[in-house]
């Protein structure tokens, strides 16, 4: 346990630029762009109304009709989905390249020989990298995403309050606020299970290939998918194309992306609610979570991912350098 703690600390400090600062500056950029957008709106209203921007915006916020409040709720749902997708995209890019180099770089610079001389097992080394990608980094990114979104709501609340509106009625009092947060929290374990297939595949490629892990990781699944399609054209029994590409290849390459993974799958129920003109509520949240955790593909992919991680441990023991 002590070795694992130090291995996890090593991974974080060696890659804190991607793990911590990439999502941190993403949040700063979201807040800065929002602030600039609000200031630009103020300036535009000044130009249009000849100095009466404050009165025009105050009139807009002071009405607070039921229709206006409903539209505000939909915009808040959309903002949470948007911020979640952005952080998921950043996390996916960071983890994709981290996992590809996690074991390959140790062999290329021969630091794997140093780690093998220490009382640290190959299994512990590989598992520490898998834990970073499936558990610790998603938790960290989720926390930063939630802080960013809450600060965004505070910024909007100040803007509404300055113009005489009610932040509680337009922002914090929306009944969809808690269901959306509950979905994100309940999705965390599912996201970790969903990402295991991608984590296992990328670690396996990182441990097994002798050069260019990116090409091997991408080309092998893509070529397999193309070959499966050609086999189908010849009339030979093959895997359904939609199943192979969506549940297999796409998940192997994009499973760690929050936009594609479990967060995206469950929140798509909320997205459907927005498109249909409804407000996301507990019923939609329950449907999305139940469908996700009842999916056999979630568990089967997780088992295959664990098997691939075991394969990465075997290659780690066998290969010490490129």
PDB file of C-alpha atoms in Angstrom:
ATOM      1  CA  UNK A   1       0.000   0.000   0.000  1.00  0.00           C
ATOM      2  CA  UNK A   2       2.854   2.382   0.793  1.00  0.00           C
ATOM      3  CA  UNK A   3       4.515   1.561  -2.544  1.00  0.00           C
ATOM      4  CA  UNK A   4       1.249   2.212  -4.377  1.00  0.00           C
ATOM      5  CA  UNK A   5       0.873   5.595  -2.672  1.00  0.00           C
ATOM      6  CA  UNK A   6       4.343   6.625  -3.794  1.00  0.00           C
ATOM      7  CA  UNK A   7       3.740   5.317  -7.316  1.00  0.00           C
ATOM      8  CA  UNK A   8       0.557   7.392  -7.569  1.00  0.00           C
ATOM      9  CA  UNK A   9       2.381  10.468  -6.273  1.00  0.00           C
ATOM     10  CA  UNK A  10       5.119   9.888  -8.821  1.00  0.00           C
ATOM     11  CA  UNK A  11       2.596   9.712 -11.670  1.00  0.00           C
ATOM     12  CA  UNK A  12       0.891  12.902 -10.548  1.00  0.00           C
ATOM     13  CA  UNK A  13       4.039  14.977 -10.107  1.00  0.00           C
ATOM     14  CA  UNK A  14       5.552  13.774 -13.364  1.00  0.00           C
ATOM     15  CA  UNK A  15       2.398  14.655 -15.313  1.00  0.00           C
ATOM     16  CA  UNK A  16       0.823  17.426 -13.235  1.00  0.00           C
ATOM     17  CA  UNK A  17       0.954  19.781 -16.225  1.00  0.00           C
ATOM     18  CA  UNK A  18      -1.694  17.685 -17.972  1.00  0.00           C
ATOM     19  CA  UNK A  19      -3.468  16.281 -14.938  1.00  0.00           C
ATOM     20  CA  UNK A  20      -3.888  19.531 -12.984  1.00  0.00           C
ATOM     21  CA  UNK A  21      -3.015  22.596 -15.004  1.00  0.00           C
ATOM     22  CA  UNK A  22      -4.770  21.648 -18.249  1.00  0.00           C
ATOM     23  CA  UNK A  23      -8.248  21.395 -16.612  1.00  0.00           C
ATOM     24  CA  UNK A  24      -7.438  24.311 -14.282  1.00  0.00           C
ATOM     25  CA  UNK A  25      -6.685  26.686 -17.162  1.00  0.00           C
ATOM     26  CA  UNK A  26      -9.704  25.323 -19.012  1.00  0.00           C
ATOM     27  CA  UNK A  27     -11.848  26.512 -16.119  1.00  0.00           C
ATOM     28  CA  UNK A  28     -10.103  29.888 -16.063  1.00  0.00           C
ATOM     29  CA  UNK A  29     -10.728  30.256 -19.806  1.00  0.00           C
ATOM     30  CA  UNK A  30     -14.442  29.434 -19.385  1.00  0.00           C
ATOM     31  CA  UNK A  31     -14.849  32.054 -16.640  1.00  0.00           C
ATOM     32  CA  UNK A  32     -12.813  34.662 -18.528  1.00  0.00           C
ATOM     33  CA  UNK A  33     -14.783  34.186 -21.755  1.00  0.00           C
ATOM     34  CA  UNK A  34     -18.073  34.377 -19.836  1.00  0.00           C
ATOM     35  CA  UNK A  35     -17.001  37.614 -18.158  1.00  0.00           C
ATOM     36  CA  UNK A  36     -15.906  39.074 -21.495  1.00  0.00           C
ATOM     37  CA  UNK A  37     -19.240  38.039 -22.984  1.00  0.00           C
ATOM     38  CA  UNK A  38     -21.186  39.802 -20.229  1.00  0.00           C
ATOM     39  CA  UNK A  39     -19.065  42.946 -20.638  1.00  0.00           C
ATOM     40  CA  UNK A  40     -19.533  42.831 -24.403  1.00  0.00           C
ATOM     41  CA  UNK A  41     -23.292  42.589 -23.879  1.00  0.00           C
ATOM     42  CA  UNK A  42     -23.225  45.633 -21.634  1.00  0.00           C
ATOM     43  CA  UNK A  43     -21.249  47.625 -24.194  1.00  0.00           C
ATOM     44  CA  UNK A  44     -23.558  46.525 -26.991  1.00  0.00           C
ATOM     45  CA  UNK A  45     -26.639  47.578 -25.034  1.00  0.00           C
ATOM     46  CA  UNK A  46     -25.005  50.959 -24.387  1.00  0.00           C
ATOM     47  CA  UNK A  47     -24.463  51.442 -28.102  1.00  0.00           C
ATOM     48  CA  UNK A  48     -27.956  50.332 -29.076  1.00  0.00           C
ATOM     49  CA  UNK A  49     -29.861  52.213 -26.359  1.00  0.00           C
ATOM     50  CA  UNK A  50     -27.675  55.299 -26.147  1.00  0.00           C
ATOM     51  CA  UNK A  51     -26.506  54.790 -22.579  1.00  0.00           C
ATOM     52  CA  UNK A  52     -29.612  53.010 -21.333  1.00  0.00           C
ATOM     53  CA  UNK A  53     -28.212  49.500 -21.167  1.00  0.00           C
ATOM     54  CA  UNK A  54     -28.757  49.120 -17.438  1.00  0.00           C
ATOM     55  CA  UNK A  55     -32.426  50.059 -17.609  1.00  0.00           C
ATOM     56  CA  UNK A  56     -33.036  47.761 -20.596  1.00  0.00           C
ATOM     57  CA  UNK A  57     -31.386  44.754 -18.961  1.00  0.00           C
ATOM     58  CA  UNK A  58     -33.017  45.518 -15.604  1.00  0.00           C
ATOM     59  CA  UNK A  59     -36.415  45.521 -17.284  1.00  0.00           C
ATOM     60  CA  UNK A  60     -35.607  42.147 -18.841  1.00  0.00           C
ATOM     61  CA  UNK A  61     -34.670  40.595 -15.487  1.00  0.00           C
ATOM     62  CA  UNK A  62     -37.422  42.254 -13.459  1.00  0.00           C
ATOM     63  CA  UNK A  63     -40.209  40.646 -15.526  1.00  0.00           C
ATOM     64  CA  UNK A  64     -39.375  37.080 -14.496  1.00  0.00           C
ATOM     65  CA  UNK A  65     -42.404  35.548 -16.149  1.00  0.00           C
ATOM     66  CA  UNK A  66     -42.906  31.754 -15.893  1.00  0.00           C
ATOM     67  CA  UNK A  67     -41.817  31.438 -19.515  1.00  0.00           C
ATOM     68  CA  UNK A  68     -38.625  33.379 -18.811  1.00  0.00           C
ATOM     69  CA  UNK A  69     -37.823  31.256 -15.751  1.00  0.00           C
ATOM     70  CA  UNK A  70     -38.359  28.064 -17.764  1.00  0.00           C
ATOM     71  CA  UNK A  71     -35.990  29.308 -20.458  1.00  0.00           C
ATOM     72  CA  UNK A  72     -33.407  30.161 -17.786  1.00  0.00           C
ATOM     73  CA  UNK A  73     -33.621  26.584 -16.470  1.00  0.00           C
ATOM     74  CA  UNK A  74     -32.979  25.180 -19.941  1.00  0.00           C
ATOM     75  CA  UNK A  75     -30.001  27.489 -20.402  1.00  0.00           C
ATOM     76  CA  UNK A  76     -28.568  26.361 -17.050  1.00  0.00           C
ATOM     77  CA  UNK A  77     -28.958  22.717 -18.061  1.00  0.00           C
ATOM     78  CA  UNK A  78     -27.225  23.494 -21.321  1.00  0.00           C
ATOM     79  CA  UNK A  79     -24.400  25.314 -19.559  1.00  0.00           C
ATOM     80  CA  UNK A  80     -23.741  22.348 -17.270  1.00  0.00           C
ATOM     81  CA  UNK A  81     -23.765  19.937 -20.207  1.00  0.00           C
ATOM     82  CA  UNK A  82     -21.451  22.242 -22.133  1.00  0.00           C
ATOM     83  CA  UNK A  83     -18.936  22.711 -19.310  1.00  0.00           C
ATOM     84  CA  UNK A  84     -18.998  18.962 -18.605  1.00  0.00           C
ATOM     85  CA  UNK A  85     -18.358  18.173 -22.281  1.00  0.00           C
ATOM     86  CA  UNK A  86     -15.477  20.653 -22.485  1.00  0.00           C
ATOM     87  CA  UNK A  87     -13.742  19.237 -19.410  1.00  0.00           C
ATOM     88  CA  UNK A  88     -14.391  15.712 -20.674  1.00  0.00           C
ATOM     89  CA  UNK A  89     -12.724  16.581 -23.972  1.00  0.00           C
ATOM     90  CA  UNK A  90      -9.663  18.037 -22.227  1.00  0.00           C
ATOM     91  CA  UNK A  91      -9.447  15.029 -19.896  1.00  0.00           C
ATOM     92  CA  UNK A  92      -9.716  12.616 -22.815  1.00  0.00           C
ATOM     93  CA  UNK A  93      -6.900  14.238 -24.774  1.00  0.00           C
ATOM     94  CA  UNK A  94      -4.609  14.325 -21.721  1.00  0.00           C
ATOM     95  CA  UNK A  95      -5.300  10.712 -20.751  1.00  0.00           C
ATOM     96  CA  UNK A  96      -5.044   9.388 -24.310  1.00  0.00           C
ATOM     97  CA  UNK A  97      -1.469  10.561 -24.763  1.00  0.00           C
ATOM     98  CA  UNK A  98      -0.549   9.848 -21.140  1.00  0.00           C
ATOM     99  CA  UNK A  99      -1.582   6.202 -21.462  1.00  0.00           C
ATOM    100  CA  UNK A 100       0.160   5.754 -24.804  1.00  0.00           C
ATOM    101  CA  UNK A 101       3.457   6.890 -23.302  1.00  0.00           C
ATOM    102  CA  UNK A 102       2.944   5.529 -19.785  1.00  0.00           C
ATOM    103  CA  UNK A 103       4.939   2.316 -20.331  1.00  0.00           C
ATOM    104  CA  UNK A 104       6.550   2.992 -23.709  1.00  0.00           C
ATOM    105  CA  UNK A 105       8.470   6.065 -22.516  1.00  0.00           C
ATOM    106  CA  UNK A 106       9.917   4.123 -19.561  1.00  0.00           C
ATOM    107  CA  UNK A 107      11.353   1.582 -21.989  1.00  0.00           C
ATOM    108  CA  UNK A 108      12.543   4.177 -24.499  1.00  0.00           C
ATOM    109  CA  UNK A 109      14.600   6.140 -21.963  1.00  0.00           C
ATOM    110  CA  UNK A 110      15.463   2.901 -20.090  1.00  0.00           C
ATOM    111  CA  UNK A 111      14.130   4.219 -16.797  1.00  0.00           C
ATOM    112  CA  UNK A 112      12.179   0.941 -16.616  1.00  0.00           C
ATOM    113  CA  UNK A 113      15.474  -0.727 -15.660  1.00  0.00           C
ATOM    114  CA  UNK A 114      15.790   1.675 -12.734  1.00  0.00           C
ATOM    115  CA  UNK A 115      12.261   0.981 -11.506  1.00  0.00           C
ATOM    116  CA  UNK A 116      12.838  -2.764 -11.822  1.00  0.00           C
ATOM    117  CA  UNK A 117      15.807  -2.409  -9.480  1.00  0.00           C
ATOM    118  CA  UNK A 118      13.521  -1.018  -6.775  1.00  0.00           C
ATOM    119  CA  UNK A 119      11.154  -3.064  -4.567  1.00  0.00           C
ATOM    120  CA  UNK A 120       8.274  -2.175  -6.876  1.00  0.00           C
ATOM    121  CA  UNK A 121       6.482  -4.861  -8.871  1.00  0.00           C
ATOM    122  CA  UNK A 122       5.602  -4.537 -12.549  1.00  0.00           C
ATOM    123  CA  UNK A 123       1.969  -5.153 -11.613  1.00  0.00           C
ATOM    124  CA  UNK A 124       2.085  -2.275  -9.126  1.00  0.00           C
ATOM    125  CA  UNK A 125       3.582   0.056 -11.742  1.00  0.00           C
ATOM    126  CA  UNK A 126       0.926  -0.756 -14.340  1.00  0.00           C
ATOM    127  CA  UNK A 127      -1.954  -0.683 -11.847  1.00  0.00           C
ATOM    128  CA  UNK A 128      -0.833   2.731 -10.552  1.00  0.00           C
ATOM    129  CA  UNK A 129      -1.063   4.138 -14.071  1.00  0.00           C
ATOM    130  CA  UNK A 130      -4.461   2.519 -14.617  1.00  0.00           C
ATOM    131  CA  UNK A 131      -5.743   3.926 -11.300  1.00  0.00           C
ATOM    132  CA  UNK A 132      -4.595   7.417 -12.257  1.00  0.00           C
ATOM    133  CA  UNK A 133      -6.477   7.233 -15.548  1.00  0.00           C
ATOM    134  CA  UNK A 134      -9.665   5.551 -14.351  1.00  0.00           C
ATOM    135  CA  UNK A 135     -10.162   6.913 -10.821  1.00  0.00           C
ATOM    136  CA  UNK A 136      -7.981   9.775  -9.616  1.00  0.00           C
ATOM    137  CA  UNK A 137      -7.869  11.990 -12.705  1.00  0.00           C
ATOM    138  CA  UNK A 138     -11.639  11.715 -13.432  1.00  0.00           C
ATOM    139  CA  UNK A 139     -12.291  12.661  -9.787  1.00  0.00           C
ATOM    140  CA  UNK A 140      -9.923  15.619 -10.015  1.00  0.00           C
ATOM    141  CA  UNK A 141     -11.366  16.815 -13.319  1.00  0.00           C
ATOM    142  CA  UNK A 142     -14.905  16.422 -11.997  1.00  0.00           C
ATOM    143  CA  UNK A 143     -14.051  18.541  -8.943  1.00  0.00           C
ATOM    144  CA  UNK A 144     -12.488  21.269 -11.104  1.00  0.00           C
ATOM    145  CA  UNK A 145     -15.450  21.149 -13.496  1.00  0.00           C
ATOM    146  CA  UNK A 146     -17.926  21.506 -10.627  1.00  0.00           C
ATOM    147  CA  UNK A 147     -15.989  24.417  -9.094  1.00  0.00           C
ATOM    148  CA  UNK A 148     -15.849  26.129 -12.482  1.00  0.00           C
ATOM    149  CA  UNK A 149     -19.571  25.714 -13.058  1.00  0.00           C
ATOM    150  CA  UNK A 150     -20.441  26.980  -9.560  1.00  0.00           C
ATOM    151  CA  UNK A 151     -18.206  30.031 -10.056  1.00  0.00           C
ATOM    152  CA  UNK A 152     -19.925  30.548 -13.399  1.00  0.00           C
ATOM    153  CA  UNK A 153     -23.319  30.562 -11.680  1.00  0.00           C
ATOM    154  CA  UNK A 154     -22.018  33.015  -9.048  1.00  0.00           C
ATOM    155  CA  UNK A 155     -20.769  35.293 -11.822  1.00  0.00           C
ATOM    156  CA  UNK A 156     -24.161  35.161 -13.535  1.00  0.00           C
ATOM    157  CA  UNK A 157     -25.897  35.737 -10.183  1.00  0.00           C
ATOM    158  CA  UNK A 158     -23.881  38.905  -9.599  1.00  0.00           C
ATOM    159  CA  UNK A 159     -24.774  40.108 -13.098  1.00  0.00           C
ATOM    160  CA  UNK A 160     -28.484  39.430 -12.508  1.00  0.00           C
ATOM    161  CA  UNK A 161     -28.384  41.036  -9.052  1.00  0.00           C
ATOM    162  CA  UNK A 162     -26.694  44.203 -10.352  1.00  0.00           C
ATOM    163  CA  UNK A 163     -29.525  44.638 -12.824  1.00  0.00           C
ATOM    164  CA  UNK A 164     -32.275  44.198 -10.253  1.00  0.00           C
ATOM    165  CA  UNK A 165     -33.156  40.582 -10.997  1.00  0.00           C
ATOM    166  CA  UNK A 166     -33.552  37.676  -8.580  1.00  0.00           C
ATOM    167  CA  UNK A 167     -30.645  35.179  -8.733  1.00  0.00           C
ATOM    168  CA  UNK A 168     -32.705  32.683  -6.763  1.00  0.00           C
ATOM    169  CA  UNK A 169     -35.640  32.758  -9.181  1.00  0.00           C
ATOM    170  CA  UNK A 170     -33.538  32.724 -12.373  1.00  0.00           C
ATOM    171  CA  UNK A 171     -30.555  30.558 -11.342  1.00  0.00           C
ATOM    172  CA  UNK A 172     -30.382  28.844  -7.951  1.00  0.00           C
ATOM    173  CA  UNK A 173     -34.076  28.098  -7.495  1.00  0.00           C
ATOM    174  CA  UNK A 174     -34.383  25.919 -10.597  1.00  0.00           C
ATOM    175  CA  UNK A 175     -35.639  22.440  -9.717  1.00  0.00           C
ATOM    176  CA  UNK A 176     -33.356  20.864 -12.329  1.00  0.00           C
ATOM    177  CA  UNK A 177     -30.216  21.991 -10.479  1.00  0.00           C
ATOM    178  CA  UNK A 178     -30.019  19.036  -8.071  1.00  0.00           C
ATOM    179  CA  UNK A 179     -30.997  16.278 -10.558  1.00  0.00           C
ATOM    180  CA  UNK A 180     -28.228  17.356 -12.927  1.00  0.00           C
ATOM    181  CA  UNK A 181     -25.611  17.320 -10.169  1.00  0.00           C
ATOM    182  CA  UNK A 182     -26.919  13.980  -8.898  1.00  0.00           C
ATOM    183  CA  UNK A 183     -26.536  12.473 -12.356  1.00  0.00           C
ATOM    184  CA  UNK A 184     -22.948  13.657 -12.622  1.00  0.00           C
ATOM    185  CA  UNK A 185     -22.073  12.205  -9.214  1.00  0.00           C
ATOM    186  CA  UNK A 186     -23.844   8.907  -9.865  1.00  0.00           C
ATOM    187  CA  UNK A 187     -22.141   8.667 -13.253  1.00  0.00           C
ATOM    188  CA  UNK A 188     -18.620   8.732 -11.813  1.00  0.00           C
ATOM    189  CA  UNK A 189     -18.390   4.961 -11.059  1.00  0.00           C
ATOM    190  CA  UNK A 190     -19.940   4.168 -14.424  1.00  0.00           C
ATOM    191  CA  UNK A 191     -17.475   6.437 -16.189  1.00  0.00           C
ATOM    192  CA  UNK A 192     -14.603   4.593 -14.486  1.00  0.00           C
ATOM    193  CA  UNK A 193     -15.991   1.232 -15.625  1.00  0.00           C
ATOM    194  CA  UNK A 194     -16.652   2.555 -19.121  1.00  0.00           C
ATOM    195  CA  UNK A 195     -13.106   3.876 -19.474  1.00  0.00           C
ATOM    196  CA  UNK A 196     -11.458   0.577 -18.471  1.00  0.00           C
ATOM    197  CA  UNK A 197     -11.580  -0.806 -22.028  1.00  0.00           C
ATOM    198  CA  UNK A 198      -9.773   2.229 -23.448  1.00  0.00           C
ATOM    199  CA  UNK A 199      -7.308   2.349 -20.559  1.00  0.00           C
ATOM    200  CA  UNK A 200      -6.513  -1.354 -20.932  1.00  0.00           C
ATOM    201  CA  UNK A 201      -6.059  -1.128 -24.702  1.00  0.00           C
ATOM    202  CA  UNK A 202      -3.787   1.928 -24.598  1.00  0.00           C
ATOM    203  CA  UNK A 203      -1.669   0.501 -21.762  1.00  0.00           C
ATOM    204  CA  UNK A 204      -1.387  -2.782 -23.661  1.00  0.00           C
ATOM    205  CA  UNK A 205      -0.144  -0.954 -26.752  1.00  0.00           C
ATOM    206  CA  UNK A 206       2.215   1.159 -24.644  1.00  0.00           C
ATOM    207  CA  UNK A 207       3.730  -1.974 -23.090  1.00  0.00           C
ATOM    208  CA  UNK A 208       3.823  -4.205 -26.175  1.00  0.00           C
ATOM    209  CA  UNK A 209       4.854  -2.194 -29.243  1.00  0.00           C
ATOM    210  CA  UNK A 210       8.470  -1.364 -30.000  1.00  0.00           C
ATOM    211  CA  UNK A 211       7.825   1.962 -31.782  1.00  0.00           C
ATOM    212  CA  UNK A 212       5.070   4.437 -32.679  1.00  0.00           C
ATOM    213  CA  UNK A 213       2.425   3.370 -30.125  1.00  0.00           C
ATOM    214  CA  UNK A 214      -0.055   5.944 -31.462  1.00  0.00           C
ATOM    215  CA  UNK A 215      -0.153   4.343 -34.905  1.00  0.00           C
ATOM    216  CA  UNK A 216      -0.496   0.835 -33.498  1.00  0.00           C
ATOM    217  CA  UNK A 217      -3.240   1.855 -31.071  1.00  0.00           C
ATOM    218  CA  UNK A 218      -5.309   3.536 -33.782  1.00  0.00           C
ATOM    219  CA  UNK A 219      -4.549   1.445 -36.877  1.00  0.00           C
ATOM    220  CA  UNK A 220      -5.154  -2.016 -35.403  1.00  0.00           C
ATOM    221  CA  UNK A 221      -8.801  -1.348 -34.390  1.00  0.00           C
ATOM    222  CA  UNK A 222      -9.526   0.691 -37.536  1.00  0.00           C
ATOM    223  CA  UNK A 223      -8.050  -1.936 -39.871  1.00  0.00           C
ATOM    224  CA  UNK A 224      -9.937  -4.656 -38.005  1.00  0.00           C
ATOM    225  CA  UNK A 225     -13.156  -2.707 -38.510  1.00  0.00           C
ATOM    226  CA  UNK A 226     -12.463  -2.257 -42.232  1.00  0.00           C
ATOM    227  CA  UNK A 227     -11.596  -5.966 -42.609  1.00  0.00           C
ATOM    228  CA  UNK A 228     -14.830  -6.889 -40.833  1.00  0.00           C
ATOM    229  CA  UNK A 229     -16.751  -4.737 -43.331  1.00  0.00           C
ATOM    230  CA  UNK A 230     -15.072  -6.424 -46.317  1.00  0.00           C
ATOM    231  CA  UNK A 231     -15.862  -9.837 -44.868  1.00  0.00           C
ATOM    232  CA  UNK A 232     -19.496  -8.795 -44.635  1.00  0.00           C
ATOM    233  CA  UNK A 233     -19.510  -7.719 -48.286  1.00  0.00           C
ATOM    234  CA  UNK A 234     -18.270 -11.191 -49.249  1.00  0.00           C
ATOM    235  CA  UNK A 235     -21.263 -12.732 -47.524  1.00  0.00           C
ATOM    236  CA  UNK A 236     -19.222 -14.301 -44.730  1.00  0.00           C
ATOM    237  CA  UNK A 237     -20.673 -14.037 -41.180  1.00  0.00           C
ATOM    238  CA  UNK A 238     -19.193 -11.034 -39.390  1.00  0.00           C
ATOM    239  CA  UNK A 239     -19.815  -8.680 -36.497  1.00  0.00           C
ATOM    240  CA  UNK A 240     -22.532  -6.035 -37.000  1.00  0.00           C
ATOM    241  CA  UNK A 241     -20.783  -2.858 -38.150  1.00  0.00           C
ATOM    242  CA  UNK A 242     -22.696  -0.561 -35.772  1.00  0.00           C
ATOM    243  CA  UNK A 243     -21.824  -2.780 -32.798  1.00  0.00           C
ATOM    244  CA  UNK A 244     -18.152  -3.170 -33.694  1.00  0.00           C
ATOM    245  CA  UNK A 245     -17.524   0.533 -34.345  1.00  0.00           C
ATOM    246  CA  UNK A 246     -19.645   2.004 -31.547  1.00  0.00           C
ATOM    247  CA  UNK A 247     -19.260  -0.520 -28.738  1.00  0.00           C
ATOM    248  CA  UNK A 248     -15.801  -1.764 -29.652  1.00  0.00           C
ATOM    249  CA  UNK A 249     -13.514   0.476 -31.678  1.00  0.00           C
ATOM    250  CA  UNK A 250     -14.908   3.863 -30.630  1.00  0.00           C
ATOM    251  CA  UNK A 251     -14.936   2.817 -26.983  1.00  0.00           C
ATOM    252  CA  UNK A 252     -11.363   1.491 -27.192  1.00  0.00           C
ATOM    253  CA  UNK A 253     -10.113   4.821 -28.532  1.00  0.00           C
ATOM    254  CA  UNK A 254     -12.527   7.324 -26.966  1.00  0.00           C
ATOM    255  CA  UNK A 255     -13.707   5.611 -23.788  1.00  0.00           C
ATOM    256  CA  UNK A 256     -11.816   7.972 -21.475  1.00  0.00           C
ATOM    257  CA  UNK A 257     -13.459  11.039 -23.042  1.00  0.00           C
ATOM    258  CA  UNK A 258     -16.243  12.300 -20.766  1.00  0.00           C
ATOM    259  CA  UNK A 259     -18.061  13.605 -23.852  1.00  0.00           C
ATOM    260  CA  UNK A 260     -18.319  10.077 -25.288  1.00  0.00           C
ATOM    261  CA  UNK A 261     -18.277   7.911 -22.169  1.00  0.00           C
ATOM    262  CA  UNK A 262     -20.747   7.267 -19.395  1.00  0.00           C
ATOM    263  CA  UNK A 263     -21.285  10.950 -18.571  1.00  0.00           C
ATOM    264  CA  UNK A 264     -22.216  11.658 -22.164  1.00  0.00           C
ATOM    265  CA  UNK A 265     -24.452   8.578 -22.452  1.00  0.00           C
ATOM    266  CA  UNK A 266     -26.527   9.382 -19.381  1.00  0.00           C
ATOM    267  CA  UNK A 267     -26.650  13.127 -19.927  1.00  0.00           C
ATOM    268  CA  UNK A 268     -27.931  12.469 -23.458  1.00  0.00           C
ATOM    269  CA  UNK A 269     -31.272  11.807 -21.731  1.00  0.00           C
ATOM    270  CA  UNK A 270     -31.116  15.344 -20.379  1.00  0.00           C
ATOM    271  CA  UNK A 271     -30.124  16.593 -23.822  1.00  0.00           C
ATOM    272  CA  UNK A 272     -33.206  14.910 -25.292  1.00  0.00           C
ATOM    273  CA  UNK A 273     -35.308  16.599 -22.627  1.00  0.00           C
ATOM    274  CA  UNK A 274     -33.863  19.977 -23.639  1.00  0.00           C
ATOM    275  CA  UNK A 275     -34.546  19.359 -27.328  1.00  0.00           C
ATOM    276  CA  UNK A 276     -38.120  18.294 -26.603  1.00  0.00           C
ATOM    277  CA  UNK A 277     -38.715  21.484 -24.612  1.00  0.00           C
ATOM    278  CA  UNK A 278     -38.809  19.835 -21.196  1.00  0.00           C
ATOM    279  CA  UNK A 279     -36.776  20.555 -18.086  1.00  0.00           C
ATOM    280  CA  UNK A 280     -34.397  17.874 -16.862  1.00  0.00           C
ATOM    281  CA  UNK A 281     -35.795  16.270 -13.716  1.00  0.00           C
ATOM    282  CA  UNK A 282     -35.447  13.294 -11.413  1.00  0.00           C
ATOM    283  CA  UNK A 283     -37.435  11.030 -13.742  1.00  0.00           C
ATOM    284  CA  UNK A 284     -35.101  11.658 -16.683  1.00  0.00           C
ATOM    285  CA  UNK A 285     -32.083  11.246 -14.404  1.00  0.00           C
ATOM    286  CA  UNK A 286     -33.353   7.908 -13.123  1.00  0.00           C
ATOM    287  CA  UNK A 287     -34.044   6.616 -16.643  1.00  0.00           C
ATOM    288  CA  UNK A 288     -30.578   7.535 -17.837  1.00  0.00           C
ATOM    289  CA  UNK A 289     -28.778   5.990 -14.850  1.00  0.00           C
ATOM    290  CA  UNK A 290     -30.862   2.805 -14.886  1.00  0.00           C
ATOM    291  CA  UNK A 291     -30.240   2.268 -18.598  1.00  0.00           C
ATOM    292  CA  UNK A 292     -26.511   2.845 -18.147  1.00  0.00           C
ATOM    293  CA  UNK A 293     -25.910   0.504 -15.197  1.00  0.00           C
ATOM    294  CA  UNK A 294     -28.162  -2.193 -16.709  1.00  0.00           C
ATOM    295  CA  UNK A 295     -26.186  -2.213 -19.947  1.00  0.00           C
ATOM    296  CA  UNK A 296     -24.248  -5.498 -20.392  1.00  0.00           C
ATOM    297  CA  UNK A 297     -21.738  -3.676 -22.567  1.00  0.00           C
ATOM    298  CA  UNK A 298     -20.622  -1.551 -19.602  1.00  0.00           C
ATOM    299  CA  UNK A 299     -19.601  -4.618 -17.593  1.00  0.00           C
ATOM    300  CA  UNK A 300     -18.304  -6.743 -20.463  1.00  0.00           C
ATOM    301  CA  UNK A 301     -16.057  -3.911 -21.651  1.00  0.00           C
ATOM    302  CA  UNK A 302     -14.761  -3.420 -18.097  1.00  0.00           C
ATOM    303  CA  UNK A 303     -13.827  -7.117 -17.821  1.00  0.00           C
ATOM    304  CA  UNK A 304     -12.044  -7.025 -21.192  1.00  0.00           C
ATOM    305  CA  UNK A 305     -10.232  -3.863 -20.115  1.00  0.00           C
ATOM    306  CA  UNK A 306      -9.003  -5.561 -16.918  1.00  0.00           C
ATOM    307  CA  UNK A 307      -7.751  -8.475 -19.027  1.00  0.00           C
ATOM    308  CA  UNK A 308      -5.857  -6.039 -21.239  1.00  0.00           C
ATOM    309  CA  UNK A 309      -4.296  -4.405 -18.174  1.00  0.00           C
ATOM    310  CA  UNK A 310      -3.130  -7.890 -17.115  1.00  0.00           C
ATOM    311  CA  UNK A 311      -1.642  -8.257 -20.598  1.00  0.00           C
ATOM    312  CA  UNK A 312       0.171  -4.958 -20.157  1.00  0.00           C
ATOM    313  CA  UNK A 313       1.673  -6.302 -16.901  1.00  0.00           C
ATOM    314  CA  UNK A 314       2.921  -9.396 -18.767  1.00  0.00           C
ATOM    315  CA  UNK A 315       4.550  -7.309 -21.517  1.00  0.00           C
ATOM    316  CA  UNK A 316       6.036  -5.004 -18.869  1.00  0.00           C
ATOM    317  CA  UNK A 317       7.781  -7.979 -17.285  1.00  0.00           C
ATOM    318  CA  UNK A 318       8.978  -9.257 -20.657  1.00  0.00           C
ATOM    319  CA  UNK A 319      10.155  -5.981 -22.214  1.00  0.00           C
ATOM    320  CA  UNK A 320      12.563  -3.703 -20.406  1.00  0.00           C
ATOM    321  CA  UNK A 321      13.554  -1.461 -23.309  1.00  0.00           C
ATOM    322  CA  UNK A 322      12.516  -0.553 -26.838  1.00  0.00           C
TER     323      UNK A 322
END
